[in-house]
PDB file of C-alpha atoms in Angstrom:
ATOM      1  CA  ASP A   1     123.238  88.501  88.698  1.00 68.00           C
ATOM      2  CA  THR A   2     120.525  89.704  91.099  1.00 73.00           C
ATOM      3  CA  ALA A   3     121.909  90.883  94.451  1.00 93.00           C
ATOM      4  CA  VAL A   4     118.760  90.343  96.552  1.00 96.00           C
ATOM      5  CA  SER A   5     116.195  88.008  95.064  1.00 96.00           C
ATOM      6  CA  GLN A   6     112.863  87.015  96.488  1.00 96.00           C
ATOM      7  CA  THR A   7     110.229  84.552  95.354  1.00 96.00           C
ATOM      8  CA  PRO A   8     107.477  84.471  94.459  1.00 97.00           C
ATOM      9  CA  LYS A   9     106.887  87.904  92.963  1.00 96.00           C
ATOM     10  CA  TYR A  10     103.120  87.531  93.226  1.00 97.00           C
ATOM     11  CA  LEU A  11     100.909  85.493  95.547  1.00 96.00           C
ATOM     12  CA  VAL A  12      97.128  85.399  95.445  1.00 97.00           C
ATOM     13  CA  THR A  13      95.469  83.298  98.110  1.00 96.00           C
ATOM     14  CA  GLN A  14      92.376  82.861 100.230  1.00 97.00           C
ATOM     15  CA  MET A  15      91.907  83.984 103.815  1.00 97.00           C
ATOM     16  CA  GLY A  16      93.023  81.377 106.294  1.00 97.00           C
ATOM     17  CA  ASN A  17      95.705  79.865 104.081  1.00 97.00           C
ATOM     18  CA  ASP A  18      99.412  79.680 104.920  1.00 97.00           C
ATOM     19  CA  LYS A  19     102.083  81.056 102.576  1.00 97.00           C
ATOM     20  CA  SER A  20     105.844  81.514 102.474  1.00 97.00           C
ATOM     21  CA  ILE A  21     108.148  83.997 100.777  1.00 98.00           C
ATOM     22  CA  LYS A  22     111.825  83.230 100.256  1.00 98.00           C
ATOM     23  CA  CYS A  23     114.751  85.619 100.024  1.00 98.00           C
ATOM     24  CA  GLU A  24     118.393  85.166  99.104  1.00 97.00           C
ATOM     25  CA  GLN A  25     121.251  87.652  98.888  1.00 97.00           C
ATOM     26  CA  ASN A  26     124.614  87.138  97.196  1.00 96.00           C
ATOM     27  CA  LEU A  27     126.256  90.303  98.508  1.00 94.00           C
ATOM     28  CA  GLY A  28     128.003  88.653 101.439  1.00 92.00           C
ATOM     29  CA  HIS A  29     126.016  90.801 103.883  1.00 92.00           C
ATOM     30  CA  ASP A  30     125.496  89.735 107.486  1.00 90.00           C
ATOM     31  CA  THR A  31     122.103  91.373 108.060  1.00 91.00           C
ATOM     32  CA  MET A  32     118.790  90.725 106.352  1.00 93.00           C
ATOM     33  CA  TYR A  33     115.362  92.297 106.824  1.00 94.00           C
ATOM     34  CA  TRP A  34     111.700  91.974 106.011  1.00 95.00           C
ATOM     35  CA  TYR A  35     109.752  95.173 105.333  1.00 95.00           C
ATOM     36  CA  LYS A  36     106.039  95.537 104.674  1.00 96.00           C
ATOM     37  CA  GLN A  37     104.755  98.201 102.271  1.00 96.00           C
ATOM     38  CA  ASP A  38     101.034  98.891 102.493  1.00 94.00           C
ATOM     39  CA  SER A  39      98.690 100.277  99.850  1.00 92.00           C
ATOM     40  CA  LYS A  40      99.679 103.849 100.778  1.00 92.00           C
ATOM     41  CA  LYS A  41     103.330 102.970 100.116  1.00 92.00           C
ATOM     42  CA  PHE A  42     104.279 103.272 103.810  1.00 93.00           C
ATOM     43  CA  LEU A  43     107.284 101.086 104.666  1.00 93.00           C
ATOM     44  CA  LYS A  44     107.523  99.369 108.018  1.00 91.00           C
ATOM     45  CA  ILE A  45     110.266  97.103 109.259  1.00 91.00           C
ATOM     46  CA  MET A  46     109.071  93.723 110.485  1.00 93.00           C
ATOM     47  CA  PHE A  47     112.137  91.654 111.284  1.00 92.00           C
ATOM     48  CA  SER A  48     115.902  91.727 111.052  1.00 91.00           C
ATOM     49  CA  TYR A  49     118.447  88.939 111.338  1.00 91.00           C
ATOM     50  CA  ASN A  50     122.190  89.311 111.789  1.00 88.00           C
ATOM     51  CA  ASN A  51     124.104  86.189 110.859  1.00 86.00           C
ATOM     52  CA  LYS A  52     121.067  83.970 111.534  1.00 85.00           C
ATOM     53  CA  GLU A  53     120.239  85.662 114.855  1.00 87.00           C
ATOM     54  CA  LEU A  54     116.987  87.617 115.277  1.00 89.00           C
ATOM     55  CA  ILE A  55     117.866  91.192 116.280  1.00 85.00           C
ATOM     56  CA  ILE A  56     114.765  93.199 115.400  1.00 82.00           C
ATOM     57  CA  ASN A  57     111.233  91.978 115.941  1.00 83.00           C
ATOM     58  CA  GLU A  58     108.771  94.805 115.613  1.00 84.00           C
ATOM     59  CA  THR A  59     105.163  94.550 116.712  1.00 81.00           C
ATOM     60  CA  VAL A  60     104.059  91.938 114.235  1.00 89.00           C
ATOM     61  CA  PRO A  61     101.348  89.291 114.796  1.00 91.00           C
ATOM     62  CA  ASN A  62     102.839  85.938 115.731  1.00 92.00           C
ATOM     63  CA  ARG A  63     101.220  84.508 112.599  1.00 96.00           C
ATOM     64  CA  PHE A  64     104.352  85.865 110.915  1.00 96.00           C
ATOM     65  CA  SER A  65     107.424  83.724 111.484  1.00 95.00           C
ATOM     66  CA  PRO A  66     110.784  84.490 109.922  1.00 95.00           C
ATOM     67  CA  LYS A  67     113.483  81.866 109.515  1.00 94.00           C
ATOM     68  CA  SER A  68     117.108  82.302 108.566  1.00 94.00           C
ATOM     69  CA  PRO A  69     118.808  79.005 107.728  1.00 93.00           C
ATOM     70  CA  ASP A  70     122.066  80.825 106.975  1.00 93.00           C
ATOM     71  CA  LYS A  71     123.142  84.435 106.647  1.00 91.00           C
ATOM     72  CA  ALA A  72     122.393  84.506 102.912  1.00 95.00           C
ATOM     73  CA  HIS A  73     118.772  83.428 103.276  1.00 96.00           C
ATOM     74  CA  LEU A  74     115.770  84.814 105.107  1.00 96.00           C
ATOM     75  CA  ASN A  75     112.313  83.359 104.659  1.00 97.00           C
ATOM     76  CA  LEU A  76     108.946  84.592 105.871  1.00 97.00           C
ATOM     77  CA  HIS A  77     106.100  82.233 106.685  1.00 97.00           C
ATOM     78  CA  ILE A  78     102.607  83.579 107.291  1.00 97.00           C
ATOM     79  CA  ASN A  79      99.899  81.461 108.913  1.00 96.00           C
ATOM     80  CA  SER A  80      96.140  81.974 108.778  1.00 97.00           C
ATOM     81  CA  LEU A  81      96.285  84.823 106.285  1.00 97.00           C
ATOM     82  CA  GLU A  82      93.940  87.769 106.812  1.00 96.00           C
ATOM     83  CA  LEU A  83      92.690  90.449 104.427  1.00 96.00           C
ATOM     84  CA  GLY A  84      94.888  93.020 106.167  1.00 94.00           C
ATOM     85  CA  ASP A  85      98.005  91.044 105.297  1.00 96.00           C
ATOM     86  CA  SER A  86      97.636  92.129 101.676  1.00 97.00           C
ATOM     87  CA  ALA A  87     100.727  94.200 100.933  1.00 97.00           C
ATOM     88  CA  VAL A  88     104.078  94.147  99.187  1.00 97.00           C
ATOM     89  CA  TYR A  89     106.751  92.442 101.280  1.00 98.00           C
ATOM     90  CA  PHE A  90     110.331  93.494 100.657  1.00 97.00           C
ATOM     91  CA  CYS A  91     113.434  91.635 101.630  1.00 97.00           C
ATOM     92  CA  ALA A  92     116.575  93.721 102.124  1.00 95.00           C
ATOM     93  CA  SER A  93     120.131  93.281 103.287  1.00 94.00           C
ATOM     94  CA  SER A  94     122.880  95.453 104.741  1.00 91.00           C
ATOM     95  CA  TRP A  95     126.541  95.016 105.539  1.00 86.00           C
ATOM     96  CA  GLY A  96     125.912  94.212 109.191  1.00 75.00           C
ATOM     97  CA  GLY A  97     129.527  94.247 110.277  1.00 68.00           C
ATOM     98  CA  GLN A  98     130.036  95.522 113.829  1.00 63.00           C
ATOM     99  CA  GLY A  99     130.710  99.240 113.678  1.00 61.00           C
ATOM    100  CA  ALA A 100     130.701  99.177 109.902  1.00 65.00           C
ATOM    101  CA  ASP A 101     127.021  99.046 109.059  1.00 74.00           C
ATOM    102  CA  THR A 102     125.758 102.432 107.919  1.00 79.00           C
ATOM    103  CA  GLY A 103     122.268 101.105 107.447  1.00 81.00           C
ATOM    104  CA  GLU A 104     122.424 101.318 103.648  1.00 89.00           C
ATOM    105  CA  LEU A 105     119.886  98.823 102.413  1.00 93.00           C
ATOM    106  CA  PHE A 106     119.797  96.690  99.280  1.00 94.00           C
ATOM    107  CA  PHE A 107     116.249  95.679  98.399  1.00 96.00           C
ATOM    108  CA  GLY A 108     114.698  92.831  96.501  1.00 96.00           C
ATOM    109  CA  GLU A 109     111.997  93.439  93.925  1.00 95.00           C
ATOM    110  CA  GLY A 110     109.183  92.707  96.349  1.00 96.00           C
ATOM    111  CA  SER A 111     106.515  90.028  96.718  1.00 97.00           C
ATOM    112  CA  ARG A 112     102.962  91.271  96.238  1.00 97.00           C
ATOM    113  CA  LEU A 113     100.591  89.311  98.456  1.00 97.00           C
ATOM    114  CA  THR A 114      96.853  89.538  97.788  1.00 97.00           C
ATOM    115  CA  VAL A 115      94.509  87.877 100.270  1.00 97.00           C
ATOM    116  CA  LEU A 116      90.949  87.335  98.998  1.00 96.00           C
TER     117      LEU A 116
ATOM    118  CA  ALA B   1     114.224 107.089 118.824  1.00 76.00           C
ATOM    119  CA  GLN B   2     114.369 108.585 115.372  1.00 84.00           C
ATOM    120  CA  SER B   3     111.680 109.909 113.112  1.00 91.00           C
ATOM    121  CA  VAL B   4     111.568 111.146 109.547  1.00 95.00           C
ATOM    122  CA  THR B   5     109.071 113.590 108.094  1.00 97.00           C
ATOM    123  CA  GLN B   6     108.707 114.037 104.385  1.00 97.00           C
ATOM    124  CA  LEU B   7     106.891 117.314 104.123  1.00 96.00           C
ATOM    125  CA  ASP B   8     105.158 116.733 100.798  1.00 95.00           C
ATOM    126  CA  SER B   9     103.223 113.582 100.048  1.00 96.00           C
ATOM    127  CA  GLN B  10     102.831 114.487  96.367  1.00 97.00           C
ATOM    128  CA  VAL B  11     104.871 116.761  94.133  1.00 98.00           C
ATOM    129  CA  PRO B  12     103.651 117.352  90.579  1.00 97.00           C
ATOM    130  CA  VAL B  13     106.092 119.159  88.306  1.00 98.00           C
ATOM    131  CA  PHE B  14     106.547 119.801  84.596  1.00 97.00           C
ATOM    132  CA  GLU B  15     109.350 118.217  82.617  1.00 97.00           C
ATOM    133  CA  GLU B  16     112.646 120.170  82.695  1.00 97.00           C
ATOM    134  CA  ALA B  17     111.559 122.137  85.774  1.00 98.00           C
ATOM    135  CA  PRO B  18     113.603 122.016  88.985  1.00 98.00           C
ATOM    136  CA  VAL B  19     112.316 120.035  91.933  1.00 98.00           C
ATOM    137  CA  GLU B  20     112.948 119.844  95.672  1.00 98.00           C
ATOM    138  CA  LEU B  21     111.665 117.024  97.882  1.00 98.00           C
ATOM    139  CA  ARG B  22     111.843 117.950 101.527  1.00 98.00           C
ATOM    140  CA  CYS B  23     112.922 115.724 104.410  1.00 98.00           C
ATOM    141  CA  ASN B  24     113.306 116.585 108.086  1.00 97.00           C
ATOM    142  CA  TYR B  25     114.458 114.179 110.743  1.00 95.00           C
ATOM    143  CA  SER B  26     114.701 114.057 114.492  1.00 91.00           C
ATOM    144  CA  SER B  27     117.241 112.072 116.426  1.00 84.00           C
ATOM    145  CA  SER B  28     119.052 112.362 119.736  1.00 79.00           C
ATOM    146  CA  VAL B  29     122.249 110.951 118.220  1.00 80.00           C
ATOM    147  CA  SER B  30     124.330 111.387 115.099  1.00 84.00           C
ATOM    148  CA  VAL B  31     122.828 109.866 112.015  1.00 88.00           C
ATOM    149  CA  TYR B  32     123.422 108.602 108.525  1.00 91.00           C
ATOM    150  CA  LEU B  33     120.934 109.842 105.925  1.00 94.00           C
ATOM    151  CA  PHE B  34     119.644 108.274 102.732  1.00 96.00           C
ATOM    152  CA  TRP B  35     117.319 108.881  99.821  1.00 98.00           C
ATOM    153  CA  TYR B  36     115.865 105.887  98.007  1.00 98.00           C
ATOM    154  CA  VAL B  37     113.795 105.804  94.825  1.00 97.00           C
ATOM    155  CA  GLN B  38     111.088 103.284  93.987  1.00 97.00           C
ATOM    156  CA  TYR B  39     109.952 103.084  90.370  1.00 95.00           C
ATOM    157  CA  PRO B  40     106.515 101.551  89.718  1.00 91.00           C
ATOM    158  CA  ASN B  41     106.358  97.843  90.573  1.00 88.00           C
ATOM    159  CA  GLN B  42     110.006  97.726  91.603  1.00 91.00           C
ATOM    160  CA  GLY B  43     112.027  97.570  94.793  1.00 93.00           C
ATOM    161  CA  LEU B  44     113.785 100.528  96.361  1.00 95.00           C
ATOM    162  CA  GLN B  45     117.240 101.553  95.181  1.00 95.00           C
ATOM    163  CA  LEU B  46     119.673 103.970  96.713  1.00 96.00           C
ATOM    164  CA  LEU B  47     119.798 107.450  95.161  1.00 97.00           C
ATOM    165  CA  LEU B  48     122.381 108.943  97.493  1.00 96.00           C
ATOM    166  CA  LYS B  49     123.629 108.897 101.054  1.00 94.00           C
ATOM    167  CA  TYR B  50     125.243 111.183 103.598  1.00 94.00           C
ATOM    168  CA  LEU B  51     127.733 109.464 105.877  1.00 90.00           C
ATOM    169  CA  SER B  52     130.199 112.216 106.756  1.00 87.00           C
ATOM    170  CA  GLY B  53     132.249 115.017 105.224  1.00 88.00           C
ATOM    171  CA  SER B  54     130.843 117.412 102.649  1.00 90.00           C
ATOM    172  CA  THR B  55     127.237 118.304 103.373  1.00 91.00           C
ATOM    173  CA  LEU B  56     126.376 118.404  99.665  1.00 96.00           C
ATOM    174  CA  VAL B  57     125.963 114.894  98.365  1.00 96.00           C
ATOM    175  CA  LYS B  58     125.593 113.932  94.730  1.00 96.00           C
ATOM    176  CA  GLY B  59     123.756 110.817  93.668  1.00 95.00           C
ATOM    177  CA  ILE B  60     122.618 108.965  90.598  1.00 94.00           C
ATOM    178  CA  ASN B  61     120.447 110.416  87.823  1.00 94.00           C
ATOM    179  CA  GLY B  62     121.499 114.012  88.518  1.00 96.00           C
ATOM    180  CA  PHE B  63     120.033 114.202  92.029  1.00 97.00           C
ATOM    181  CA  GLU B  64     121.764 115.875  94.948  1.00 97.00           C
ATOM    182  CA  ALA B  65     120.932 116.511  98.577  1.00 98.00           C
ATOM    183  CA  GLU B  66     122.206 118.823 101.260  1.00 96.00           C
ATOM    184  CA  PHE B  67     122.603 117.844 104.891  1.00 95.00           C
ATOM    185  CA  ASN B  68     121.749 120.709 107.224  1.00 94.00           C
ATOM    186  CA  LYS B  69     122.517 119.735 110.796  1.00 91.00           C
ATOM    187  CA  SER B  70     121.127 122.873 112.413  1.00 92.00           C
ATOM    188  CA  GLN B  71     117.800 122.474 110.632  1.00 93.00           C
ATOM    189  CA  THR B  72     117.903 118.657 110.800  1.00 94.00           C
ATOM    190  CA  SER B  73     117.036 118.493 107.133  1.00 96.00           C
ATOM    191  CA  PHE B  74     118.189 116.505 104.121  1.00 97.00           C
ATOM    192  CA  HIS B  75     116.336 117.913 101.113  1.00 98.00           C
ATOM    193  CA  LEU B  76     116.647 116.272  97.711  1.00 98.00           C
ATOM    194  CA  ARG B  77     116.996 118.409  94.581  1.00 98.00           C
ATOM    195  CA  LYS B  78     117.288 118.087  90.843  1.00 98.00           C
ATOM    196  CA  PRO B  79     117.746 121.109  88.553  1.00 97.00           C
ATOM    197  CA  SER B  80     115.819 119.643  85.614  1.00 97.00           C
ATOM    198  CA  VAL B  81     113.541 116.620  85.857  1.00 98.00           C
ATOM    199  CA  HIS B  82     112.609 114.073  83.209  1.00 97.00           C
ATOM    200  CA  ILE B  83     109.472 112.043  82.705  1.00 97.00           C
ATOM    201  CA  SER B  84     111.487 109.005  83.801  1.00 96.00           C
ATOM    202  CA  ASP B  85     111.972 110.543  87.268  1.00 97.00           C
ATOM    203  CA  THR B  86     108.325 109.836  88.044  1.00 97.00           C
ATOM    204  CA  ALA B  87     108.547 107.569  91.091  1.00 97.00           C
ATOM    205  CA  GLU B  88     108.160 107.319  94.859  1.00 97.00           C
ATOM    206  CA  TYR B  89     111.009 108.826  96.880  1.00 98.00           C
ATOM    207  CA  PHE B  90     111.838 107.829 100.440  1.00 98.00           C
ATOM    208  CA  CYS B  91     114.062 109.595 102.936  1.00 97.00           C
ATOM    209  CA  ALA B  92     115.613 107.369 105.627  1.00 95.00           C
ATOM    210  CA  VAL B  93     117.805 107.804 108.681  1.00 92.00           C
ATOM    211  CA  SER B  94     119.906 105.364 110.685  1.00 88.00           C
ATOM    212  CA  ASP B  95     121.712 105.770 113.971  1.00 81.00           C
ATOM    213  CA  ARG B  96     125.508 106.069 113.721  1.00 77.00           C
ATOM    214  CA  ASP B  97     126.222 104.592 117.099  1.00 71.00           C
ATOM    215  CA  THR B  98     123.717 101.894 117.957  1.00 64.00           C
ATOM    216  CA  ASN B  99     121.422  99.750 115.847  1.00 55.00           C
ATOM    217  CA  ALA B 100     123.182 101.247 112.856  1.00 53.00           C
ATOM    218  CA  GLY B 101     121.543  98.741 110.601  1.00 61.00           C
ATOM    219  CA  LYS B 102     117.993  99.763 111.418  1.00 77.00           C
ATOM    220  CA  SER B 103     116.745 102.524 109.153  1.00 86.00           C
ATOM    221  CA  THR B 104     113.655 104.589 109.826  1.00 90.00           C
ATOM    222  CA  PHE B 105     111.792 105.643 106.690  1.00 94.00           C
ATOM    223  CA  GLY B 106     109.632 108.622 105.925  1.00 96.00           C
ATOM    224  CA  ASP B 107     106.182 108.116 104.441  1.00 96.00           C
ATOM    225  CA  GLY B 108     107.392 108.790 100.913  1.00 97.00           C
ATOM    226  CA  THR B 109     106.870 111.528  98.332  1.00 98.00           C
ATOM    227  CA  THR B 110     105.257 110.763  95.005  1.00 97.00           C
ATOM    228  CA  LEU B 111     106.991 112.749  92.282  1.00 98.00           C
ATOM    229  CA  THR B 112     104.946 113.034  89.101  1.00 97.00           C
ATOM    230  CA  VAL B 113     106.646 114.631  86.117  1.00 97.00           C
ATOM    231  CA  LYS B 114     104.238 115.898  83.463  1.00 97.00           C
ATOM    232  CA  PRO B 115     105.117 116.580  79.817  1.00 95.00           C
TER     233      PRO B 115
END
């Protein structure tokens, strides 16, 4: 039973299109994240939600919009895709409990986005 | 603010040789420390973590790391590597006191084990 699952695993699309990636965790965690990994393998945090509330919003173009319908789900919608958006997007979760979150992250398998 | 520096971007090593992947961090507060491994085309998984207590931490697959507070380092070691250890390794740090859930990652070290 996969702890953090994200779909789709691969997306290939044209510039200017809109796409979404979905993420679900069954660990009972309160906090979920989106990370972007570029072609050099560098990992950068994009967003974090704690129990459906946005708590981290790094410098990300507003074409990227996260949505958390409940604490087990975090989706990422990207409008007007650009070539530079090509990357692997990872969903992750952590415990999130006040004073109890060490920051240990549980990652999904990643969604590889290719913009042509 | 925290930062993490992984001192080697690539480490090639022969099978059954020992390996050390180096990680230094800077932070104005107490931290938790982590090493994650990413196998090709997979997500990251936790290798080991330092939360408190003994400074020598053992993880999965025979890896261990030592927390050195005075040198602000958390180097990862394995006495004898296998071909299957070929992967990307990430060091990460999170703040104990505030924003504990936000981890800062190093740029990664590519470990390549040759036969």
